mmCIF file of C-alpha atoms in Angstrom:
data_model
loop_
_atom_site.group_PDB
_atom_site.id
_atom_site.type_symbol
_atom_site.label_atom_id
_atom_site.label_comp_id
_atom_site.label_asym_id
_atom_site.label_seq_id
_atom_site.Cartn_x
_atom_site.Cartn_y
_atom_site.Cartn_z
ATOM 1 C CA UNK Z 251 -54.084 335.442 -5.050
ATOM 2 C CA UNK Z 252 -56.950 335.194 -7.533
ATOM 3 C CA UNK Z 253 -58.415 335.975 -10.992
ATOM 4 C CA UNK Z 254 -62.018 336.787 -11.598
ATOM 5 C CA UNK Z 255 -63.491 337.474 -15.036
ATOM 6 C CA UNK Z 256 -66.536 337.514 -17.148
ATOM 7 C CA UNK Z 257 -67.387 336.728 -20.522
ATOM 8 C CA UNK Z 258 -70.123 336.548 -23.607
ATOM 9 C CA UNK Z 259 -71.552 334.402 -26.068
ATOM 10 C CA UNK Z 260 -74.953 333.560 -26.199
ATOM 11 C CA UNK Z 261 -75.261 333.358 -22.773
ATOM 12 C CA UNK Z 262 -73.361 334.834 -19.626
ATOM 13 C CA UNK Z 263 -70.640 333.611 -17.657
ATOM 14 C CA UNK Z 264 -68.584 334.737 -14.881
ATOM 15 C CA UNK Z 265 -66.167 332.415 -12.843
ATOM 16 C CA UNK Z 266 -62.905 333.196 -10.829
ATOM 17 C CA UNK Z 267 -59.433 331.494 -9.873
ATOM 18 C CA UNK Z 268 -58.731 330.618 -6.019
ATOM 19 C CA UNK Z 269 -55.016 330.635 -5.749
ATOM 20 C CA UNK Z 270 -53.831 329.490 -2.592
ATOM 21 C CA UNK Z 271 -51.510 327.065 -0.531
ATOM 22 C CA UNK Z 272 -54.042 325.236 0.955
ATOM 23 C CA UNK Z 273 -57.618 324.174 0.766
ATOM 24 C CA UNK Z 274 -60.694 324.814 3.657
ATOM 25 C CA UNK Z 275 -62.908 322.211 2.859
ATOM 26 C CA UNK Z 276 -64.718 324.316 0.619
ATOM 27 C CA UNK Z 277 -68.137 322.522 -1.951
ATOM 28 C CA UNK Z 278 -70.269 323.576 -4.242
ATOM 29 C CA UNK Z 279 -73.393 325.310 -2.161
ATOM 30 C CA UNK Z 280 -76.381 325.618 -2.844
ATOM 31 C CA UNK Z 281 -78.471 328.340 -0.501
ATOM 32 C CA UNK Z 282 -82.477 327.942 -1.305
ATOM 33 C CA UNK Z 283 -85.004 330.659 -1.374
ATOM 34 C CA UNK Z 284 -86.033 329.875 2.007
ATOM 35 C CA UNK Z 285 -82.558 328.956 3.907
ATOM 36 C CA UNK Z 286 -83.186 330.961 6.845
ATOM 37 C CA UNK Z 287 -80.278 333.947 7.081
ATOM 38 C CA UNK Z 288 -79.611 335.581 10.321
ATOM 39 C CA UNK Z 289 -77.429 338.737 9.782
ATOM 40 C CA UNK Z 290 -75.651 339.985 12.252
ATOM 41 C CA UNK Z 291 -77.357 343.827 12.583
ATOM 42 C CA UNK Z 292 -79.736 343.385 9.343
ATOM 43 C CA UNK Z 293 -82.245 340.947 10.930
ATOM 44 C CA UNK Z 294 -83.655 337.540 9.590
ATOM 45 C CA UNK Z 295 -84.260 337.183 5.767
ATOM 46 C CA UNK Z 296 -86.342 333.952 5.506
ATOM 47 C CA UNK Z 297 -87.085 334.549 1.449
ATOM 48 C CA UNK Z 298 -84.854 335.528 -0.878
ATOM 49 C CA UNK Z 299 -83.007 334.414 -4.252
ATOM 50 C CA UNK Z 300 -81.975 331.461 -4.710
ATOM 51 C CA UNK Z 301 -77.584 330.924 -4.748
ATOM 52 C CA UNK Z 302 -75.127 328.856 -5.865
ATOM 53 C CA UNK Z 303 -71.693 328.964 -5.509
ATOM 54 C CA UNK Z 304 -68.291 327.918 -3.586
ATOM 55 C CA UNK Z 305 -68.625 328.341 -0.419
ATOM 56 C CA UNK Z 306 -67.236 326.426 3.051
ATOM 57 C CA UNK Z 307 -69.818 325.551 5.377
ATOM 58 C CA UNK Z 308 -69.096 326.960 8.927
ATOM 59 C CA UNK Z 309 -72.071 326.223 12.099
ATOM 60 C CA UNK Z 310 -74.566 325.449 8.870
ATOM 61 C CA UNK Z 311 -73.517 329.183 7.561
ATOM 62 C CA UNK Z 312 -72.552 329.069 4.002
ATOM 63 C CA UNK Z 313 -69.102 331.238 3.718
ATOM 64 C CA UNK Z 314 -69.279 332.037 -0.270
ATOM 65 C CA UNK Z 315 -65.849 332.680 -2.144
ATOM 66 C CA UNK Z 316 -68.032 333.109 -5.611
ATOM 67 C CA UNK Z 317 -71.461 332.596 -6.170
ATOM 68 C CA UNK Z 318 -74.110 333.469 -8.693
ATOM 69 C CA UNK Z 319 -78.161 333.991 -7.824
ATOM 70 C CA UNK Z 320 -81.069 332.786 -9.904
ATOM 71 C CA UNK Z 321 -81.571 336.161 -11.712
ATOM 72 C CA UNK Z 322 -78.120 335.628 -13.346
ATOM 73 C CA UNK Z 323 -76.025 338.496 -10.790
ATOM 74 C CA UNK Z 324 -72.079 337.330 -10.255
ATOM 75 C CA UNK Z 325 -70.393 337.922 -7.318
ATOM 76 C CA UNK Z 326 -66.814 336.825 -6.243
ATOM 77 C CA UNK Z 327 -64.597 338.068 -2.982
ATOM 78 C CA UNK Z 328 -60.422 338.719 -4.029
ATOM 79 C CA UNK Z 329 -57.780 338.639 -1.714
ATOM 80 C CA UNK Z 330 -57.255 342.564 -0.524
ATOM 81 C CA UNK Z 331 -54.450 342.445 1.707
ATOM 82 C CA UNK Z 332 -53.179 345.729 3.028
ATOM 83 C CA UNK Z 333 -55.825 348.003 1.220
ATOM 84 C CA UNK Z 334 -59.325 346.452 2.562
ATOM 85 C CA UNK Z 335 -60.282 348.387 5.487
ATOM 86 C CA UNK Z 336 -63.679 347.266 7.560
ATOM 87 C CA UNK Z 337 -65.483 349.266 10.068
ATOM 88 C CA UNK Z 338 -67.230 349.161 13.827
ATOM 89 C CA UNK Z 339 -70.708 349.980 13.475
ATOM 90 C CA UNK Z 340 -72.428 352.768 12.232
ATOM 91 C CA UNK Z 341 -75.678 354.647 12.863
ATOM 92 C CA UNK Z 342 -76.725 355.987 10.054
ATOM 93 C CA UNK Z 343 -75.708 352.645 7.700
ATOM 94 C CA UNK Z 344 -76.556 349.336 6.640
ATOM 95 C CA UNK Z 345 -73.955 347.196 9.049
ATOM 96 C CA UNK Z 346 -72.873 343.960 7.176
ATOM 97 C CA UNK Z 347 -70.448 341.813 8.362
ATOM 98 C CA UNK Z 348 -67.694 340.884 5.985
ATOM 99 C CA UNK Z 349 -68.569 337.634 5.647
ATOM 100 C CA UNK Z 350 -72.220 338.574 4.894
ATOM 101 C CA UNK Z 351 -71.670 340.556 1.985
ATOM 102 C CA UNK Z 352 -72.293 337.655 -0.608
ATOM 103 C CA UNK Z 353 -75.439 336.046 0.434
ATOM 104 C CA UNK Z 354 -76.676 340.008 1.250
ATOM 105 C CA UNK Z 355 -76.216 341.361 -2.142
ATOM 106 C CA UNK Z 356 -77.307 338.039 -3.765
ATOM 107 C CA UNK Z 357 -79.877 337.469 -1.493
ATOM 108 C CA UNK Z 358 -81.423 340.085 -2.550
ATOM 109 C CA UNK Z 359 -80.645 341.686 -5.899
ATOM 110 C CA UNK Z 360 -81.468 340.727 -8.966
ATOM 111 C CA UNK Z 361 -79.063 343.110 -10.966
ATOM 112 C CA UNK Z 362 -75.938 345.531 -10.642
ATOM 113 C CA UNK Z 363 -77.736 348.664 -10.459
ATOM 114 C CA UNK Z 364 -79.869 346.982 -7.761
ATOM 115 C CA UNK Z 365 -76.515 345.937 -6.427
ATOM 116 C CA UNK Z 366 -75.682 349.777 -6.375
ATOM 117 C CA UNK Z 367 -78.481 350.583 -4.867
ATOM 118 C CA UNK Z 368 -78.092 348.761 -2.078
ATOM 119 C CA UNK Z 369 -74.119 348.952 -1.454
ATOM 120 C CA UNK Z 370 -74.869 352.887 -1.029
ATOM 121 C CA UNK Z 371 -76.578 352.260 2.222
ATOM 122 C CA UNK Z 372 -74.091 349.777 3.321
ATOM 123 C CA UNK Z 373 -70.833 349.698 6.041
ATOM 124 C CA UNK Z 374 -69.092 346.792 5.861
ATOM 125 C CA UNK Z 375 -68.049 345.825 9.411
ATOM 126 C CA UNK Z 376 -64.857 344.414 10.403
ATOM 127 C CA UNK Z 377 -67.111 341.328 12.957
ATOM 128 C CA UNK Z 378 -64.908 338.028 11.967
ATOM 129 C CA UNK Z 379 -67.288 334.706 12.098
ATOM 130 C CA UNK Z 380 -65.534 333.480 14.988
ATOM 131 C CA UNK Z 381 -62.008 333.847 16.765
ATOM 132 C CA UNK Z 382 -60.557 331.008 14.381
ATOM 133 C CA UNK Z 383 -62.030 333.098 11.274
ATOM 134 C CA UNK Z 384 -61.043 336.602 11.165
ATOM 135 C CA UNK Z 385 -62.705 338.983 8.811
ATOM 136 C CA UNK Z 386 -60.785 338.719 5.068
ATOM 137 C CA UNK Z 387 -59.316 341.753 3.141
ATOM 138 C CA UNK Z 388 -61.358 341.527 0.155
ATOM 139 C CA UNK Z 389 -62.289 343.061 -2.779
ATOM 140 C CA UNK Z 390 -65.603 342.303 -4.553
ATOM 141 C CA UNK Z 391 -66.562 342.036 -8.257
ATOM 142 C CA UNK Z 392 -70.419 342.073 -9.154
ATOM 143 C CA UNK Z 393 -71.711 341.675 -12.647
ATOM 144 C CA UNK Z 394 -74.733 340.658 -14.735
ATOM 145 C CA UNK Z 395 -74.670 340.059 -18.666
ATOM 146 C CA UNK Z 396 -74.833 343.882 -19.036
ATOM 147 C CA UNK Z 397 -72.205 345.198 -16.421
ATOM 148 C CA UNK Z 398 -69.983 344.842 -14.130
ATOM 149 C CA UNK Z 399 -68.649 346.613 -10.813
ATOM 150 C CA UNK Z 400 -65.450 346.499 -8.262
ATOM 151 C CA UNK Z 401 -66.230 347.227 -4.736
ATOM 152 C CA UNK Z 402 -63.608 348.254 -2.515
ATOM 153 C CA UNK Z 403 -64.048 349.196 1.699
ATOM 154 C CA UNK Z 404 -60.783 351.446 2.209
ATOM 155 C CA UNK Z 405 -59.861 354.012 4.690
ATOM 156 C CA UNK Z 406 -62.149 356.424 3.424
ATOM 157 C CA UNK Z 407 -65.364 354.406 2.891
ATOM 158 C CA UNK Z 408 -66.961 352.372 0.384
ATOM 159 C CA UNK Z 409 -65.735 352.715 -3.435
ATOM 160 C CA UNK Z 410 -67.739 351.314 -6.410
ATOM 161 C CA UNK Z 411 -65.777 351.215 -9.631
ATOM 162 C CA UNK Z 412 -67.360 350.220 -13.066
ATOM 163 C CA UNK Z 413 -65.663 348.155 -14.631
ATOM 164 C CA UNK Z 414 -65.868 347.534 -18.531
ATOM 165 C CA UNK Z 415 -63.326 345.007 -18.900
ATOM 166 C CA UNK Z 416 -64.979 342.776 -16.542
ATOM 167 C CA UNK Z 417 -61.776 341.256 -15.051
ATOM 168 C CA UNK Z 418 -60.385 341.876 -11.112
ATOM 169 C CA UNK Z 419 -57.343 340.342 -9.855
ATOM 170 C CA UNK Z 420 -56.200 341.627 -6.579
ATOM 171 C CA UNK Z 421 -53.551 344.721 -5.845
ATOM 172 C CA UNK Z 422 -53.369 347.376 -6.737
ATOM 173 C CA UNK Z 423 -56.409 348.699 -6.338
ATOM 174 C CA UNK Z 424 -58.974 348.593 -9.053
ATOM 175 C CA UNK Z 425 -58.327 352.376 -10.620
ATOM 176 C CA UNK Z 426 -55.048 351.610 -10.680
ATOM 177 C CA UNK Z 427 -55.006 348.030 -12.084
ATOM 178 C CA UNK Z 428 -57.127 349.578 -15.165
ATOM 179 C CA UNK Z 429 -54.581 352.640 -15.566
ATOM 180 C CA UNK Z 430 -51.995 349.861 -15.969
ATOM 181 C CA UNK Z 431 -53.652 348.886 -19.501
ATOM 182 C CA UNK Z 432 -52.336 352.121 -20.740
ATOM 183 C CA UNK Z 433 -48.923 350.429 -20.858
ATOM 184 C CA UNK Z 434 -49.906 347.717 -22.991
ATOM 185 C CA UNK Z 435 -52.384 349.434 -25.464
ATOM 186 C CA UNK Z 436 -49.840 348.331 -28.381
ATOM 187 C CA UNK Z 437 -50.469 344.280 -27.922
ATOM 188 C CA UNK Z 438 -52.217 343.161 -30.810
ATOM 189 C CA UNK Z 439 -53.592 339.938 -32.036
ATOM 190 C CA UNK Z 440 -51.922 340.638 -35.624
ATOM 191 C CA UNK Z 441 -48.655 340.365 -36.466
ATOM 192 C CA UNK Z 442 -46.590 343.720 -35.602
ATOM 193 C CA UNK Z 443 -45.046 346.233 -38.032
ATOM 194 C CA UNK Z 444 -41.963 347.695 -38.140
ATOM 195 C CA UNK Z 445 -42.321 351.385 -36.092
ATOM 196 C CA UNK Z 446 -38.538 350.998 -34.927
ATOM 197 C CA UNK Z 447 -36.756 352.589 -37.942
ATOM 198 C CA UNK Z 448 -37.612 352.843 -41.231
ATOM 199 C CA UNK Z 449 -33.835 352.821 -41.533
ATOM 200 C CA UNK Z 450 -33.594 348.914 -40.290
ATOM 201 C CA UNK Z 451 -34.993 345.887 -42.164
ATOM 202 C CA UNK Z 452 -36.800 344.525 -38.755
ATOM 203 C CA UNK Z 453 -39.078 341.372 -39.573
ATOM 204 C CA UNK Z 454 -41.257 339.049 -37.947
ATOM 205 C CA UNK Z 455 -39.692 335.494 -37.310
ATOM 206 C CA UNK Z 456 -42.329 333.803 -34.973
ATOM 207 C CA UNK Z 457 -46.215 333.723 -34.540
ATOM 208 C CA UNK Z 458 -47.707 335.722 -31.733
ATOM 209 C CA UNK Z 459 -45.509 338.596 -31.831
ATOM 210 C CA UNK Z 460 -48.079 340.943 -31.666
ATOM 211 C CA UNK Z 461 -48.124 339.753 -27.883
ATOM 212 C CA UNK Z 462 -44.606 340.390 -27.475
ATOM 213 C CA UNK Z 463 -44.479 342.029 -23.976
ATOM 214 C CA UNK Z 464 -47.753 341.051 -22.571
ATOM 215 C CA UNK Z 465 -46.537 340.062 -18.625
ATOM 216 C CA UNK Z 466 -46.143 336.126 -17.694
ATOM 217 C CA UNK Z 467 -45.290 336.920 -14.181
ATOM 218 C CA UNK Z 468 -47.614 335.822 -11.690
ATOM 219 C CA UNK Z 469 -48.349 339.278 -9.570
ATOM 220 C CA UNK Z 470 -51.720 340.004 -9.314
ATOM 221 C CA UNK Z 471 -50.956 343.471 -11.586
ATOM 222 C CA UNK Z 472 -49.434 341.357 -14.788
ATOM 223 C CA UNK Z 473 -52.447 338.387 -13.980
ATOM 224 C CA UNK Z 474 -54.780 341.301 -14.571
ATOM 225 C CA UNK Z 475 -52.952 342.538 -17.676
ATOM 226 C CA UNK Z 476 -52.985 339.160 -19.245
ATOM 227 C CA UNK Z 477 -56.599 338.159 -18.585
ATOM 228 C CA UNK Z 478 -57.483 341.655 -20.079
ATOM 229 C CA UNK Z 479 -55.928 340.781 -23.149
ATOM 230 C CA UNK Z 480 -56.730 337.317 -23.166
ATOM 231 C CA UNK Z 481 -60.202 337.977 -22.624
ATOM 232 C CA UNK Z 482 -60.931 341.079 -25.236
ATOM 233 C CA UNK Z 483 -59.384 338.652 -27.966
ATOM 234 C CA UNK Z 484 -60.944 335.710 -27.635
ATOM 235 C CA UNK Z 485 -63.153 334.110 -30.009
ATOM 236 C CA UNK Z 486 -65.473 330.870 -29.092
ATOM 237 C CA UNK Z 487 -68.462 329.479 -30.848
ATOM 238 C CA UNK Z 488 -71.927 330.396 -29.172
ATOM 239 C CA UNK Z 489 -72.873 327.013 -28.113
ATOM 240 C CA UNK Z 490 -72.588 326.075 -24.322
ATOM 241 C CA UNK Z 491 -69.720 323.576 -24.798
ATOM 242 C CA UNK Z 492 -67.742 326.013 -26.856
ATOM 243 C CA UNK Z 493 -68.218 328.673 -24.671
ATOM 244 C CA UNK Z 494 -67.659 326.835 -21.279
ATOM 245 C CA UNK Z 495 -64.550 325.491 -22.601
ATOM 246 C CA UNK Z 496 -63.342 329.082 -24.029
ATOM 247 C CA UNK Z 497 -63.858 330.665 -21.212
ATOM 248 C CA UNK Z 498 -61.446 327.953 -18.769
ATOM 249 C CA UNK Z 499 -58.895 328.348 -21.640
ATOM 250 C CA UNK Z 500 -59.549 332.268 -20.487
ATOM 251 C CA UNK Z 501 -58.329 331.633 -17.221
ATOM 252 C CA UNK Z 502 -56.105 328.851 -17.571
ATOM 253 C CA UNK Z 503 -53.897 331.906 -19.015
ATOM 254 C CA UNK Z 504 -53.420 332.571 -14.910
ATOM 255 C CA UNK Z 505 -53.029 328.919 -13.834
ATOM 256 C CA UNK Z 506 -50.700 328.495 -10.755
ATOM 257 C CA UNK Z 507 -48.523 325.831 -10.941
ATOM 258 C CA UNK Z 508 -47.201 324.231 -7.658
ATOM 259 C CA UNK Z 509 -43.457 325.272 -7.617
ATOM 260 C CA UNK Z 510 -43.788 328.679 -8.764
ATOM 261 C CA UNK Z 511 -44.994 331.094 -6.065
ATOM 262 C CA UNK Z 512 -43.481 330.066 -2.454
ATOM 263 C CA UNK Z 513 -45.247 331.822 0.219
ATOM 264 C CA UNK Z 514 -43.505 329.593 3.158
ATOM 265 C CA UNK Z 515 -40.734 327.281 3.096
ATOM 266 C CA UNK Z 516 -41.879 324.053 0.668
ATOM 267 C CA UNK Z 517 -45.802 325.969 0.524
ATOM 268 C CA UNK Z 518 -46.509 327.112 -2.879
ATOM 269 C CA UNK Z 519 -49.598 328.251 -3.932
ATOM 270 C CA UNK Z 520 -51.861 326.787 -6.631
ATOM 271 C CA UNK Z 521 -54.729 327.338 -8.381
ATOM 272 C CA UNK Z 522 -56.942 325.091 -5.534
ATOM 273 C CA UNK Z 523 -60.043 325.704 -8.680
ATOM 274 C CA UNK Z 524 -61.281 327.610 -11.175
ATOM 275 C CA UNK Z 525 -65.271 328.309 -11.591
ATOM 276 C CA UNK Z 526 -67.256 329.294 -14.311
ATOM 277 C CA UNK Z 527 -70.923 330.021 -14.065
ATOM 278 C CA UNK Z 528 -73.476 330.258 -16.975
ATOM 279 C CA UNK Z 529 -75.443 332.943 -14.929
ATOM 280 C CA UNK Z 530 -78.172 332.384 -18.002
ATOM 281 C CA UNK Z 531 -78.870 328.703 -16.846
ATOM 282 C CA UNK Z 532 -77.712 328.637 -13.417
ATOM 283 C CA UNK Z 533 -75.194 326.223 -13.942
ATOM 284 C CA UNK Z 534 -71.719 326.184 -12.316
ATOM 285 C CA UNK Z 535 -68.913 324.626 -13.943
ATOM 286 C CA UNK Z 536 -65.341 323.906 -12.003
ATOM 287 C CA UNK Z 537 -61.726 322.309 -12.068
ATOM 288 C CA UNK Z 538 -59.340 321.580 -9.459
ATOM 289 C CA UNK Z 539 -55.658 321.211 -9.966
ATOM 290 C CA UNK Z 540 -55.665 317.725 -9.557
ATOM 291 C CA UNK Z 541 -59.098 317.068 -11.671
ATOM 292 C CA UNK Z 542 -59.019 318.944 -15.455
ATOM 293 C CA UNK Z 543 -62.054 316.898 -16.187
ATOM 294 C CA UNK Z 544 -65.224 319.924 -16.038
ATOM 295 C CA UNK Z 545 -67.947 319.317 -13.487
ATOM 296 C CA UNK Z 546 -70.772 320.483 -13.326
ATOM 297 C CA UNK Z 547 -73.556 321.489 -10.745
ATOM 298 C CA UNK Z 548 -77.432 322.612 -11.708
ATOM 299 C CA UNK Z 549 -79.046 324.514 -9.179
ATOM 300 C CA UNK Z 550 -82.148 324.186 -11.160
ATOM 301 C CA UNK Z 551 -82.286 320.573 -10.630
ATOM 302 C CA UNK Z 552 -82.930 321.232 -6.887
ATOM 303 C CA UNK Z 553 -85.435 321.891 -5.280
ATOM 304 C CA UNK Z 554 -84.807 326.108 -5.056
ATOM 305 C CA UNK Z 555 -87.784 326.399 -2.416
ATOM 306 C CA UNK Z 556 -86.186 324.259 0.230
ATOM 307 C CA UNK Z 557 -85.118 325.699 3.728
ATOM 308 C CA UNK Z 558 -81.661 323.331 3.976
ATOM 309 C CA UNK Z 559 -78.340 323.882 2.482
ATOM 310 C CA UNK Z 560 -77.446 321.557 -0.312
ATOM 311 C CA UNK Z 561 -73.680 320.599 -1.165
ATOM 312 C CA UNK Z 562 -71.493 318.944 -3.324
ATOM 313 C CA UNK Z 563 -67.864 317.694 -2.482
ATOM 314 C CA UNK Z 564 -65.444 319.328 -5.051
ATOM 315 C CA UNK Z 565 -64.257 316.124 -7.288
ATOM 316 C CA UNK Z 566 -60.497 316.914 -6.671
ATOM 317 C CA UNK Z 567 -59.199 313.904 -8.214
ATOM 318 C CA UNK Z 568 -57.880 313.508 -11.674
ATOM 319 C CA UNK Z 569 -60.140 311.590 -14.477
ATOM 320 C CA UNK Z 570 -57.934 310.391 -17.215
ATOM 321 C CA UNK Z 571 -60.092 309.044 -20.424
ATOM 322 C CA UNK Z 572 -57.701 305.675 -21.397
ATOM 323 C CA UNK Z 573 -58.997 305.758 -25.298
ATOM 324 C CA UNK Z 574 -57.264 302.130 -25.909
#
C-alpha cells in the first residue's frame, strides 16, 4: 500500500510512500539521456530525457517505482490489486509492457498534456520482466507544477483521470477515491461551531476539533482522505528547506508503523521510504524507516549525457545527532 502526492511553494515537488513488508533491493537511479532502452514492441530509444528516481535494477534494466525527468514531469506506480487489468497485444496501439511505462512516458515527455498525448496511443501489455517478476497491478499518477493525472488500465481500456488534488493512494479506484471527499467536506482547520442544537450549550474543549472525524485508519480510502486534507491545509515557507521538510511532514501523516498492518503471520508492512522530488531542481529527497535523517541525490551533478546507469544505495540506517 502507498501514498503519492504533490505539492507547491516556490518550486515543485512530488514524492510517494512505499508501504510494504519487505524490501527488493531497490536505489536511487539515475537513467542518462543516452542509456540505451530496448522496449519490448516500441523499438530502441537511444536519446531521451534524462530520469531519476527509485528504481531496482534487474539484467542492467532500471525497474522505476517513482521517478521524475529533467523537464520537471512526476511519475509514480501504486499498488492496484484486483482492478489493474493489462492486455496481449494490439494492432492498432502503442504495446508497452507494464514495466515500461515509467521510463516510456518519462523518456519522452516533457509535460502532462504531452503525457496525454501519448497514453492515448498506448496498450499496456500484461509481458512480466521475467518468470520471477510478474507484471504489477498498478495505478499511475503523472504531474508537472501545473497538473496532475491518474491513469488506470481496467477491463475496459485505458482511463485518464485529472486530478486536482494531486494525491493517489491505491483502491478504490481514482473516481471513486475523490467522490469519497464529499463525506468529509465539513473538516476544517478552525475551530467548529455549534450546528447540533441551538437548544444545547455544545463547546469546544480541545484544539484540532475542526478535524474531528478525519479517518486514522490505515486503508488506502481513509490514507487518501487524510493526505487530501493534510495537504490542502498546509502552510510552509517558500524556501527549499522549509518546503522539503513540509512536504515529509505531508506524508508522514500516512507513516506505517511496523505492528500495525499484518499481511502474514509476524509480516507487517512499513513504510520501506518516502520520496520527495523538487521536480524544479532535479533533486530527490528520501527517508527510510530506519533512517529519518533526509538524503539527498542531484541528478544534475552527473553527468546527464552518459550511456550507463548510475545508483545510489538507499542509506537505511538511522543517524542520530548526539548534541552533548
Amino acid at each position: 500500500m502507498c501514498t503519492a502526492a504533490t505539492y507547491k511553494t516556490e518550486d515543485f515537488y512530488f514524492g510517494r510512500t512505499l508501504d510494504y513488508e519487505c524490501s527488493y533491493g531497490e536505489e536511487i537511479v539515475i537513467m542518462p539521456r543516452n542509456f540505451r532502452l530496448q522496449f519490448l514492441n516500441m523499438g530502441v530509444c537511444e536519446s531521451h530525457y534524462a530520469v531519476i528516481g527509485t528504481a531496482h535494477i534487474a539484467k542492467g534494466y532500471p525497474l522505476f517505482y517513482d521517478a521524475m525527468n529533467e523537464k520537471g514531469l512526476c511519475m509514480a506506480g501504486l499498488n492496484f490489486v484486483g482492478n489493474a487489468r493489462y492486455f496481449k497485444n494490439a494492432p492498432d496501439k502503442d504495446n508497452v509492457a507494464q514495466y515500461e511505462f515509467i521510463p516510456y512516458i518519462l523518456g519522452k515527455c516533457a509535460d502532462v498534456n504531452e503525457a496525454k498525448e501519448l497514453i492515448s496511443k498506448i496498450n499496456i501489455t500484461d509481458t512480466p520482466f521475467d518468470e520471477q517478476m510478474p507484471a504489477g497491478q498498478l495505478h499511475w499518477i503523472i504531474a508537472d507544477r501545473n497538473s496532475a493525472i491518474t491513469v488506470e488500465s481496467v477491463s475496459d481500456g485505458i482511463k485518464v483521470y485529472d486530478n486536482p488534488i494531486g494525491v493517489l493512494t491505491n483502491n478504490p479506484p481514482f473516481d471513486e477515491q475523490m467522490f469519497r471527499l464529499n463525506d468529509y467536506m465539513h473538516l476544517s482547520r478552525k475551530q467548529p461551531q455549534n450546528n447540533f442544537s441551538d437548544k444545547l450549550e455544545l463547546k469546544t474543549y480541545s484544539r484540532g476539533m475542526g478535524a474531528i472525524g478525519l479517518p486514522g485508519d490505515l486503508s488506502s480510502q481513509s490514507r487518501f482522505v487524510r493526505v487530501a486534507f493534510v495537504k490542502a491545509n498546509s502552510v510552509s515557507a517558500k524556501g527549499e528547506t522549509e518546503s522539503v521538510s513540509q512536504f515529509f511532514h505531508i506524508l508522514g501523516s500516512v507513516d506505517q508503523q511496523r505492528g500495525c498492518c499484518e499481511v502474514k503471520d509476524k509480516e507487517y508492512e512499513i513504510t520501506i521510504y518516502t520520496s520527495c522530488c523538487n521536480a524544479d531542481k532535479g533533486i530527490y529527497y528520501y527517508t527510510t524507516y530506519d533512517n529519518h535523517r533526509i538524503s539527498a541525490v542531484d541528478m544534475r551533478k552527473e553527468n546527464l549525457d552518459g550511456n550507463e546507469l548510475i545508483s545510489y544505495p538507499m542509506i537505511t540506517e538511522e543517524k542520530i545527532n548526539y548534541q552533548n
